[in-house]
Amino acid sequence: MSAEDLFGDAAGTAERYAAILATRGVEWGLIGPREAERIWDRHVVNSLAVAAATPQGATVVDVGSGAGLPGLPLALARPDLRVTLLEPLLRRATFLTEVVGELSLGDRVDVVRARAEDHDATYDVVTCRAVARLPKLLGWTAPLIGRRGRLVALKGASASDELAEAAKELKRHRLTATIESVTPYPGAEPTTLVVCRRR
Ligand SMILES: C[S@@+](CC[C@H](N)C(=O)[O-])C[C@H]1O[C@@H](n2cnc3c(N)ncnc32)[C@H](O)[C@@H]1O
């Protein structure tokens, strides 16, 4: 599937972002050198799975955004969203601020340098990829989920084990959870999402 089919008018910008990840992202140590060849499918397109669980016009926070995943591909594919990239490490937050400026996304993408547990705001969608296992993640992110909001965590094969481990935290934060398998486009590798909603 072409970049235009996935990103519409933002296709060129999405390709620029992928090129930045494969060069500066590797030089700055944010992306492993072996990942450079598979940036597009494994990182950029994989991030789009979150779009399936993100309502129109939502406010979104990407917790532990790192080099901008999944928040930046999501913001590029969905111009209706307002996205906050939350990242505690200075080097990563600096990279994100530069990239948001270069891609001219500053009008609807913010970078906040903070840990999730120190961030005082709520969102329609809290998303994250590769940050922590679900029990710990719920402790950090549940306060960020708005009244009608949800957590959309990109997870792999461990999703159902993590869900079982998180039973106590789900109850404590009054959340219900489902596992959803999403393909960003027909024929793509399915991606597993854990979606937690307020009861
Ligand atoms: C393995 S990286 C994943 C980065 C990106 N989400 C991705 O999928 O490539 C984990 C990120 O979570 C961030 N992180 C760790 N603890 C955090 C916390 N308490 N709150 C917010 N972010 C955190 C780290 O600084 C790091 O950038």
PDB file of C-alpha atoms and ligand atoms in Angstrom:
ATOM      1  CA  MET A   1       0.000   0.000   0.000  1.00  0.00           C
ATOM      2  CA  SER A   2       1.379   3.401  -0.956  1.00  0.00           C
ATOM      3  CA  ALA A   3       2.296   6.238   1.399  1.00  0.00           C
ATOM      4  CA  GLU A   4      -0.540   8.254  -0.219  1.00  0.00           C
ATOM      5  CA  ASP A   5      -3.093   5.558   0.667  1.00  0.00           C
ATOM      6  CA  LEU A   6      -1.903   5.498   4.287  1.00  0.00           C
ATOM      7  CA  PHE A   7      -1.203   9.180   4.891  1.00  0.00           C
ATOM      8  CA  GLY A   8      -3.149  11.083   2.218  1.00  0.00           C
ATOM      9  CA  ASP A   9      -1.855  14.659   1.870  1.00  0.00           C
ATOM     10  CA  ALA A  10       0.786  13.991   4.555  1.00  0.00           C
ATOM     11  CA  ALA A  11       2.477  11.186   2.553  1.00  0.00           C
ATOM     12  CA  GLY A  12       5.564  13.271   1.715  1.00  0.00           C
ATOM     13  CA  THR A  13       5.891  14.411   5.344  1.00  0.00           C
ATOM     14  CA  ALA A  14       5.576  10.809   6.577  1.00  0.00           C
ATOM     15  CA  GLU A  15       8.402   9.778   4.217  1.00  0.00           C
ATOM     16  CA  ARG A  16      10.537  12.666   5.511  1.00  0.00           C
ATOM     17  CA  TYR A  17       9.906  11.514   9.080  1.00  0.00           C
ATOM     18  CA  ALA A  18      10.889   7.930   8.168  1.00  0.00           C
ATOM     19  CA  ALA A  19      14.106   9.276   6.584  1.00  0.00           C
ATOM     20  CA  ILE A  20      14.880  11.295   9.754  1.00  0.00           C
ATOM     21  CA  LEU A  21      14.385   8.168  11.907  1.00  0.00           C
ATOM     22  CA  ALA A  22      16.684   6.120   9.661  1.00  0.00           C
ATOM     23  CA  THR A  23      19.467   8.746   9.794  1.00  0.00           C
ATOM     24  CA  ARG A  24      19.363  11.144  12.786  1.00  0.00           C
ATOM     25  CA  GLY A  25      17.257   8.723  14.845  1.00  0.00           C
ATOM     26  CA  VAL A  26      20.040   6.127  14.543  1.00  0.00           C
ATOM     27  CA  GLU A  27      22.862   8.705  15.037  1.00  0.00           C
ATOM     28  CA  TRP A  28      21.194   9.994  18.229  1.00  0.00           C
ATOM     29  CA  GLY A  29      20.834   6.407  19.491  1.00  0.00           C
ATOM     30  CA  LEU A  30      17.006   6.462  19.498  1.00  0.00           C
ATOM     31  CA  ILE A  31      16.628   3.767  16.833  1.00  0.00           C
ATOM     32  CA  GLY A  32      18.798   0.647  16.693  1.00  0.00           C
ATOM     33  CA  PRO A  33      21.117   0.564  13.649  1.00  0.00           C
ATOM     34  CA  ARG A  34      19.549  -2.706  12.483  1.00  0.00           C
ATOM     35  CA  GLU A  35      16.115  -1.070  12.478  1.00  0.00           C
ATOM     36  CA  ALA A  36      17.077   1.471   9.809  1.00  0.00           C
ATOM     37  CA  GLU A  37      16.061  -0.857   6.968  1.00  0.00           C
ATOM     38  CA  ARG A  38      12.649  -1.622   8.396  1.00  0.00           C
ATOM     39  CA  ILE A  39      11.579   1.776   9.680  1.00  0.00           C
ATOM     40  CA  TRP A  40       8.573   2.121   7.395  1.00  0.00           C
ATOM     41  CA  ASP A  41       6.701  -1.145   8.136  1.00  0.00           C
ATOM     42  CA  ARG A  42       7.867  -1.968  11.622  1.00  0.00           C
ATOM     43  CA  HIS A  43       7.687   1.495  13.133  1.00  0.00           C
ATOM     44  CA  VAL A  44       5.804   4.024  11.003  1.00  0.00           C
ATOM     45  CA  VAL A  45       3.005   1.829   9.606  1.00  0.00           C
ATOM     46  CA  ASN A  46       2.781  -0.277  12.778  1.00  0.00           C
ATOM     47  CA  SER A  47       1.979   2.928  14.712  1.00  0.00           C
ATOM     48  CA  LEU A  48      -1.105   3.503  12.560  1.00  0.00           C
ATOM     49  CA  ALA A  49      -2.888   0.602  14.284  1.00  0.00           C
ATOM     50  CA  VAL A  50      -3.750   3.085  17.061  1.00  0.00           C
ATOM     51  CA  ALA A  51      -5.863   5.075  14.577  1.00  0.00           C
ATOM     52  CA  ALA A  52      -8.496   2.306  14.512  1.00  0.00           C
ATOM     53  CA  ALA A  53      -9.242   2.895  18.223  1.00  0.00           C
ATOM     54  CA  THR A  54      -9.004   6.708  18.145  1.00  0.00           C
ATOM     55  CA  PRO A  55     -12.245   8.680  17.739  1.00  0.00           C
ATOM     56  CA  GLN A  56     -12.518  11.667  15.397  1.00  0.00           C
ATOM     57  CA  GLY A  57     -11.237  14.934  16.883  1.00  0.00           C
ATOM     58  CA  ALA A  58      -9.730  13.261  19.960  1.00  0.00           C
ATOM     59  CA  THR A  59      -6.990  14.658  22.167  1.00  0.00           C
ATOM     60  CA  VAL A  60      -4.178  12.092  22.380  1.00  0.00           C
ATOM     61  CA  VAL A  61      -1.119  11.657  24.579  1.00  0.00           C
ATOM     62  CA  ASP A  62       1.690   9.333  23.475  1.00  0.00           C
ATOM     63  CA  VAL A  63       3.330   8.243  26.733  1.00  0.00           C
ATOM     64  CA  GLY A  64       7.060   7.451  26.446  1.00  0.00           C
ATOM     65  CA  SER A  65       7.104   8.632  22.846  1.00  0.00           C
ATOM     66  CA  GLY A  66      10.858   8.069  22.330  1.00  0.00           C
ATOM     67  CA  ALA A  67      11.505   9.086  18.719  1.00  0.00           C
ATOM     68  CA  GLY A  68       7.778   9.839  18.188  1.00  0.00           C
ATOM     69  CA  LEU A  69       6.197   6.375  18.018  1.00  0.00           C
ATOM     70  CA  PRO A  70       3.297   5.925  17.719  1.00  0.00           C
ATOM     71  CA  GLY A  71       2.341   9.616  18.171  1.00  0.00           C
ATOM     72  CA  LEU A  72       3.926  11.201  15.095  1.00  0.00           C
ATOM     73  CA  PRO A  73       2.661   8.724  12.449  1.00  0.00           C
ATOM     74  CA  LEU A  74      -0.771   8.962  14.096  1.00  0.00           C
ATOM     75  CA  ALA A  75      -0.723  12.781  13.954  1.00  0.00           C
ATOM     76  CA  LEU A  76       0.368  12.682  10.301  1.00  0.00           C
ATOM     77  CA  ALA A  77      -2.346  10.219   9.231  1.00  0.00           C
ATOM     78  CA  ARG A  78      -5.058  11.951  11.288  1.00  0.00           C
ATOM     79  CA  PRO A  79      -5.088  15.747  10.934  1.00  0.00           C
ATOM     80  CA  ASP A  80      -8.245  15.840  13.095  1.00  0.00           C
ATOM     81  CA  LEU A  81      -6.230  14.930  16.233  1.00  0.00           C
ATOM     82  CA  ARG A  82      -4.358  17.073  18.746  1.00  0.00           C
ATOM     83  CA  VAL A  83      -1.360  15.066  19.982  1.00  0.00           C
ATOM     84  CA  THR A  84       0.963  15.458  22.976  1.00  0.00           C
ATOM     85  CA  LEU A  85       4.267  13.568  22.863  1.00  0.00           C
ATOM     86  CA  LEU A  86       5.231  12.860  26.482  1.00  0.00           C
ATOM     87  CA  GLU A  87       8.851  11.896  27.028  1.00  0.00           C
ATOM     88  CA  PRO A  88      10.979  12.310  30.176  1.00  0.00           C
ATOM     89  CA  LEU A  89      14.477  12.045  28.683  1.00  0.00           C
ATOM     90  CA  LEU A  90      16.060  15.351  27.606  1.00  0.00           C
ATOM     91  CA  ARG A  91      17.787  13.948  24.518  1.00  0.00           C
ATOM     92  CA  ARG A  92      14.582  12.355  23.238  1.00  0.00           C
ATOM     93  CA  ALA A  93      12.433  15.397  24.034  1.00  0.00           C
ATOM     94  CA  THR A  94      14.961  17.598  22.179  1.00  0.00           C
ATOM     95  CA  PHE A  95      14.826  15.285  19.143  1.00  0.00           C
ATOM     96  CA  LEU A  96      11.017  15.370  19.203  1.00  0.00           C
ATOM     97  CA  THR A  97      10.895  19.177  19.455  1.00  0.00           C
ATOM     98  CA  GLU A  98      13.245  19.495  16.462  1.00  0.00           C
ATOM     99  CA  VAL A  99      11.286  17.001  14.368  1.00  0.00           C
ATOM    100  CA  VAL A 100       7.874  18.529  15.165  1.00  0.00           C
ATOM    101  CA  GLY A 101       9.281  21.904  14.029  1.00  0.00           C
ATOM    102  CA  GLU A 102      10.850  20.480  10.855  1.00  0.00           C
ATOM    103  CA  LEU A 103       7.632  18.697   9.881  1.00  0.00           C
ATOM    104  CA  SER A 104       5.598  21.879  10.588  1.00  0.00           C
ATOM    105  CA  LEU A 105       3.319  20.072  13.048  1.00  0.00           C
ATOM    106  CA  GLY A 106       3.678  22.597  15.873  1.00  0.00           C
ATOM    107  CA  ASP A 107       0.083  23.858  15.564  1.00  0.00           C
ATOM    108  CA  ARG A 108      -1.379  20.563  16.829  1.00  0.00           C
ATOM    109  CA  VAL A 109       1.510  18.473  18.207  1.00  0.00           C
ATOM    110  CA  ASP A 110       3.118  19.402  21.553  1.00  0.00           C
ATOM    111  CA  VAL A 111       6.196  17.922  23.178  1.00  0.00           C
ATOM    112  CA  VAL A 112       6.168  17.699  26.978  1.00  0.00           C
ATOM    113  CA  ARG A 113       9.239  16.562  28.876  1.00  0.00           C
ATOM    114  CA  ALA A 114       7.865  14.643  31.859  1.00  0.00           C
ATOM    115  CA  ARG A 115       7.221  11.213  33.288  1.00  0.00           C
ATOM    116  CA  ALA A 116       3.630  10.026  32.918  1.00  0.00           C
ATOM    117  CA  GLU A 117       3.159   9.855  36.680  1.00  0.00           C
ATOM    118  CA  ASP A 118       4.171  13.527  37.053  1.00  0.00           C
ATOM    119  CA  HIS A 119       2.005  14.822  34.187  1.00  0.00           C
ATOM    120  CA  ASP A 120      -1.204  16.527  35.261  1.00  0.00           C
ATOM    121  CA  ALA A 121      -3.685  16.497  32.349  1.00  0.00           C
ATOM    122  CA  THR A 122      -6.357  14.214  30.882  1.00  0.00           C
ATOM    123  CA  TYR A 123      -6.925  13.046  27.299  1.00  0.00           C
ATOM    124  CA  ASP A 124      -9.494  11.214  25.177  1.00  0.00           C
ATOM    125  CA  VAL A 125      -6.851   8.675  24.168  1.00  0.00           C
ATOM    126  CA  VAL A 126      -3.707   7.677  26.050  1.00  0.00           C
ATOM    127  CA  THR A 127      -1.475   5.609  23.806  1.00  0.00           C
ATOM    128  CA  CYS A 128       1.934   3.985  24.178  1.00  0.00           C
ATOM    129  CA  ARG A 129       4.259   1.441  22.635  1.00  0.00           C
ATOM    130  CA  ALA A 130       7.063  -0.510  24.322  1.00  0.00           C
ATOM    131  CA  VAL A 131       7.016   1.474  27.578  1.00  0.00           C
ATOM    132  CA  ALA A 132       6.124  -0.997  30.367  1.00  0.00           C
ATOM    133  CA  ARG A 133       4.054  -4.077  31.086  1.00  0.00           C
ATOM    134  CA  LEU A 134       0.365  -3.420  31.633  1.00  0.00           C
ATOM    135  CA  PRO A 135       0.197  -3.439  35.471  1.00  0.00           C
ATOM    136  CA  LYS A 136       2.884  -0.742  35.767  1.00  0.00           C
ATOM    137  CA  LEU A 137       1.552   1.112  32.739  1.00  0.00           C
ATOM    138  CA  LEU A 138      -1.935   1.333  34.247  1.00  0.00           C
ATOM    139  CA  GLY A 139      -0.552   2.873  37.434  1.00  0.00           C
ATOM    140  CA  TRP A 140       1.198   5.562  35.380  1.00  0.00           C
ATOM    141  CA  THR A 141      -1.479   6.233  32.783  1.00  0.00           C
ATOM    142  CA  ALA A 142      -4.905   5.707  34.426  1.00  0.00           C
ATOM    143  CA  PRO A 143      -4.936   9.285  35.855  1.00  0.00           C
ATOM    144  CA  LEU A 144      -4.364  10.633  32.320  1.00  0.00           C
ATOM    145  CA  ILE A 145      -7.469   8.920  30.867  1.00  0.00           C
ATOM    146  CA  GLY A 146     -10.365  11.379  30.570  1.00  0.00           C
ATOM    147  CA  ARG A 147     -13.898  10.625  31.779  1.00  0.00           C
ATOM    148  CA  ARG A 148     -14.911   9.079  28.468  1.00  0.00           C
ATOM    149  CA  GLY A 149     -11.382   8.242  27.465  1.00  0.00           C
ATOM    150  CA  ARG A 150      -9.390   5.109  26.870  1.00  0.00           C
ATOM    151  CA  LEU A 151      -5.891   3.671  26.987  1.00  0.00           C
ATOM    152  CA  VAL A 152      -4.785   2.185  23.644  1.00  0.00           C
ATOM    153  CA  ALA A 153      -1.562   0.225  24.212  1.00  0.00           C
ATOM    154  CA  LEU A 154       0.276  -1.321  21.273  1.00  0.00           C
ATOM    155  CA  LYS A 155       1.261  -4.770  22.503  1.00  0.00           C
ATOM    156  CA  GLY A 156       2.660  -7.965  21.026  1.00  0.00           C
ATOM    157  CA  ALA A 157       2.163 -11.623  21.814  1.00  0.00           C
ATOM    158  CA  SER A 158       2.272 -10.900  25.569  1.00  0.00           C
ATOM    159  CA  ALA A 159      -1.064  -9.010  25.524  1.00  0.00           C
ATOM    160  CA  SER A 160      -3.245 -11.674  27.146  1.00  0.00           C
ATOM    161  CA  ASP A 161      -0.618 -12.549  29.814  1.00  0.00           C
ATOM    162  CA  GLU A 162      -0.239  -8.847  30.666  1.00  0.00           C
ATOM    163  CA  LEU A 163      -4.008  -8.476  30.872  1.00  0.00           C
ATOM    164  CA  ALA A 164      -4.219 -11.363  33.338  1.00  0.00           C
ATOM    165  CA  GLU A 165      -1.414  -9.817  35.433  1.00  0.00           C
ATOM    166  CA  ALA A 166      -3.237  -6.475  35.469  1.00  0.00           C
ATOM    167  CA  ALA A 167      -6.572  -7.677  36.911  1.00  0.00           C
ATOM    168  CA  LYS A 168      -6.056  -5.872  40.237  1.00  0.00           C
ATOM    169  CA  GLU A 169      -5.000  -2.573  38.639  1.00  0.00           C
ATOM    170  CA  LEU A 170      -7.938  -2.677  36.191  1.00  0.00           C
ATOM    171  CA  LYS A 171     -10.332  -3.091  39.103  1.00  0.00           C
ATOM    172  CA  ARG A 172      -8.626  -0.404  41.187  1.00  0.00           C
ATOM    173  CA  HIS A 173      -8.864   2.142  38.353  1.00  0.00           C
ATOM    174  CA  ARG A 174     -12.387   1.023  37.313  1.00  0.00           C
ATOM    175  CA  LEU A 175     -11.353   0.059  33.803  1.00  0.00           C
ATOM    176  CA  THR A 176     -12.474  -2.730  31.476  1.00  0.00           C
ATOM    177  CA  ALA A 177     -10.049  -4.108  28.915  1.00  0.00           C
ATOM    178  CA  THR A 178     -10.296  -5.779  25.515  1.00  0.00           C
ATOM    179  CA  ILE A 179      -7.675  -7.175  23.174  1.00  0.00           C
ATOM    180  CA  GLU A 180      -8.076  -6.102  19.554  1.00  0.00           C
ATOM    181  CA  SER A 181      -6.168  -7.311  16.519  1.00  0.00           C
ATOM    182  CA  VAL A 182      -5.803  -4.567  13.923  1.00  0.00           C
ATOM    183  CA  THR A 183      -4.279  -4.505  10.432  1.00  0.00           C
ATOM    184  CA  PRO A 184      -3.267  -0.974   9.380  1.00  0.00           C
ATOM    185  CA  TYR A 185      -4.068  -1.955   5.754  1.00  0.00           C
ATOM    186  CA  PRO A 186      -5.308  -5.143   4.042  1.00  0.00           C
ATOM    187  CA  GLY A 187      -2.563  -7.767   3.997  1.00  0.00           C
ATOM    188  CA  ALA A 188      -0.366  -6.038   6.615  1.00  0.00           C
ATOM    189  CA  GLU A 189       0.917  -7.852   9.709  1.00  0.00           C
ATOM    190  CA  PRO A 190      -1.793  -7.719  12.394  1.00  0.00           C
ATOM    191  CA  THR A 191      -0.953  -5.637  15.460  1.00  0.00           C
ATOM    192  CA  THR A 192      -2.359  -6.336  18.915  1.00  0.00           C
ATOM    193  CA  LEU A 193      -3.928  -3.488  20.868  1.00  0.00           C
ATOM    194  CA  VAL A 194      -5.002  -3.580  24.492  1.00  0.00           C
ATOM    195  CA  VAL A 195      -7.831  -1.069  24.884  1.00  0.00           C
ATOM    196  CA  CYS A 196      -8.889  -0.086  28.431  1.00  0.00           C
ATOM    197  CA  ARG A 197     -12.027   2.003  28.894  1.00  0.00           C
ATOM    198  CA  ARG A 198     -13.592   3.597  31.954  1.00  0.00           C
ATOM    199  CA  ARG A 199     -16.469   1.513  33.366  1.00  0.00           C
TER     200      ARG A 199
HETATM  201  C1  LIG B   1      11.591   1.439  24.650  1.00  0.00           C
HETATM  202  S1  LIG B   1      11.256   3.149  24.542  1.00  0.00           S
HETATM  203  C2  LIG B   1       9.885   3.159  23.395  1.00  0.00           C
HETATM  204  C3  LIG B   1       9.814   4.449  22.616  1.00  0.00           C
HETATM  205  C4  LIG B   1       8.670   4.512  21.593  1.00  0.00           C
HETATM  206  N1  LIG B   1       7.374   4.495  22.252  1.00  0.00           N
HETATM  207  C5  LIG B   1       8.774   3.384  20.578  1.00  0.00           C
HETATM  208  O1  LIG B   1       7.882   2.552  20.501  1.00  0.00           O
HETATM  209  O2  LIG B   1       9.792   3.343  19.848  1.00  0.00           O
HETATM  210  C6  LIG B   1      10.467   3.523  26.104  1.00  0.00           C
HETATM  211  C7  LIG B   1      10.287   5.019  26.323  1.00  0.00           C
HETATM  212  O3  LIG B   1       9.509   5.220  27.498  1.00  0.00           O
HETATM  213  C8  LIG B   1      10.048   6.318  28.205  1.00  0.00           C
HETATM  214  N2  LIG B   1       9.643   6.199  29.611  1.00  0.00           N
HETATM  215  C9  LIG B   1      10.170   5.394  30.567  1.00  0.00           C
HETATM  216  N3  LIG B   1       9.538   5.576  31.750  1.00  0.00           N
HETATM  217  C10 LIG B   1       8.572   6.512  31.526  1.00  0.00           C
HETATM  218  C11 LIG B   1       7.598   7.138  32.367  1.00  0.00           C
HETATM  219  N4  LIG B   1       7.509   6.848  33.658  1.00  0.00           N
HETATM  220  N5  LIG B   1       6.777   8.061  31.802  1.00  0.00           N
HETATM  221  C12 LIG B   1       6.876   8.377  30.484  1.00  0.00           C
HETATM  222  N6  LIG B   1       7.787   7.808  29.656  1.00  0.00           N
HETATM  223  C13 LIG B   1       8.623   6.902  30.169  1.00  0.00           C
HETATM  224  C14 LIG B   1      11.547   6.209  27.968  1.00  0.00           C
HETATM  225  O4  LIG B   1      12.224   7.425  28.191  1.00  0.00           O
HETATM  226  C15 LIG B   1      11.591   5.754  26.508  1.00  0.00           C
HETATM  227  O5  LIG B   1      11.672   6.839  25.614  1.00  0.00           O
END
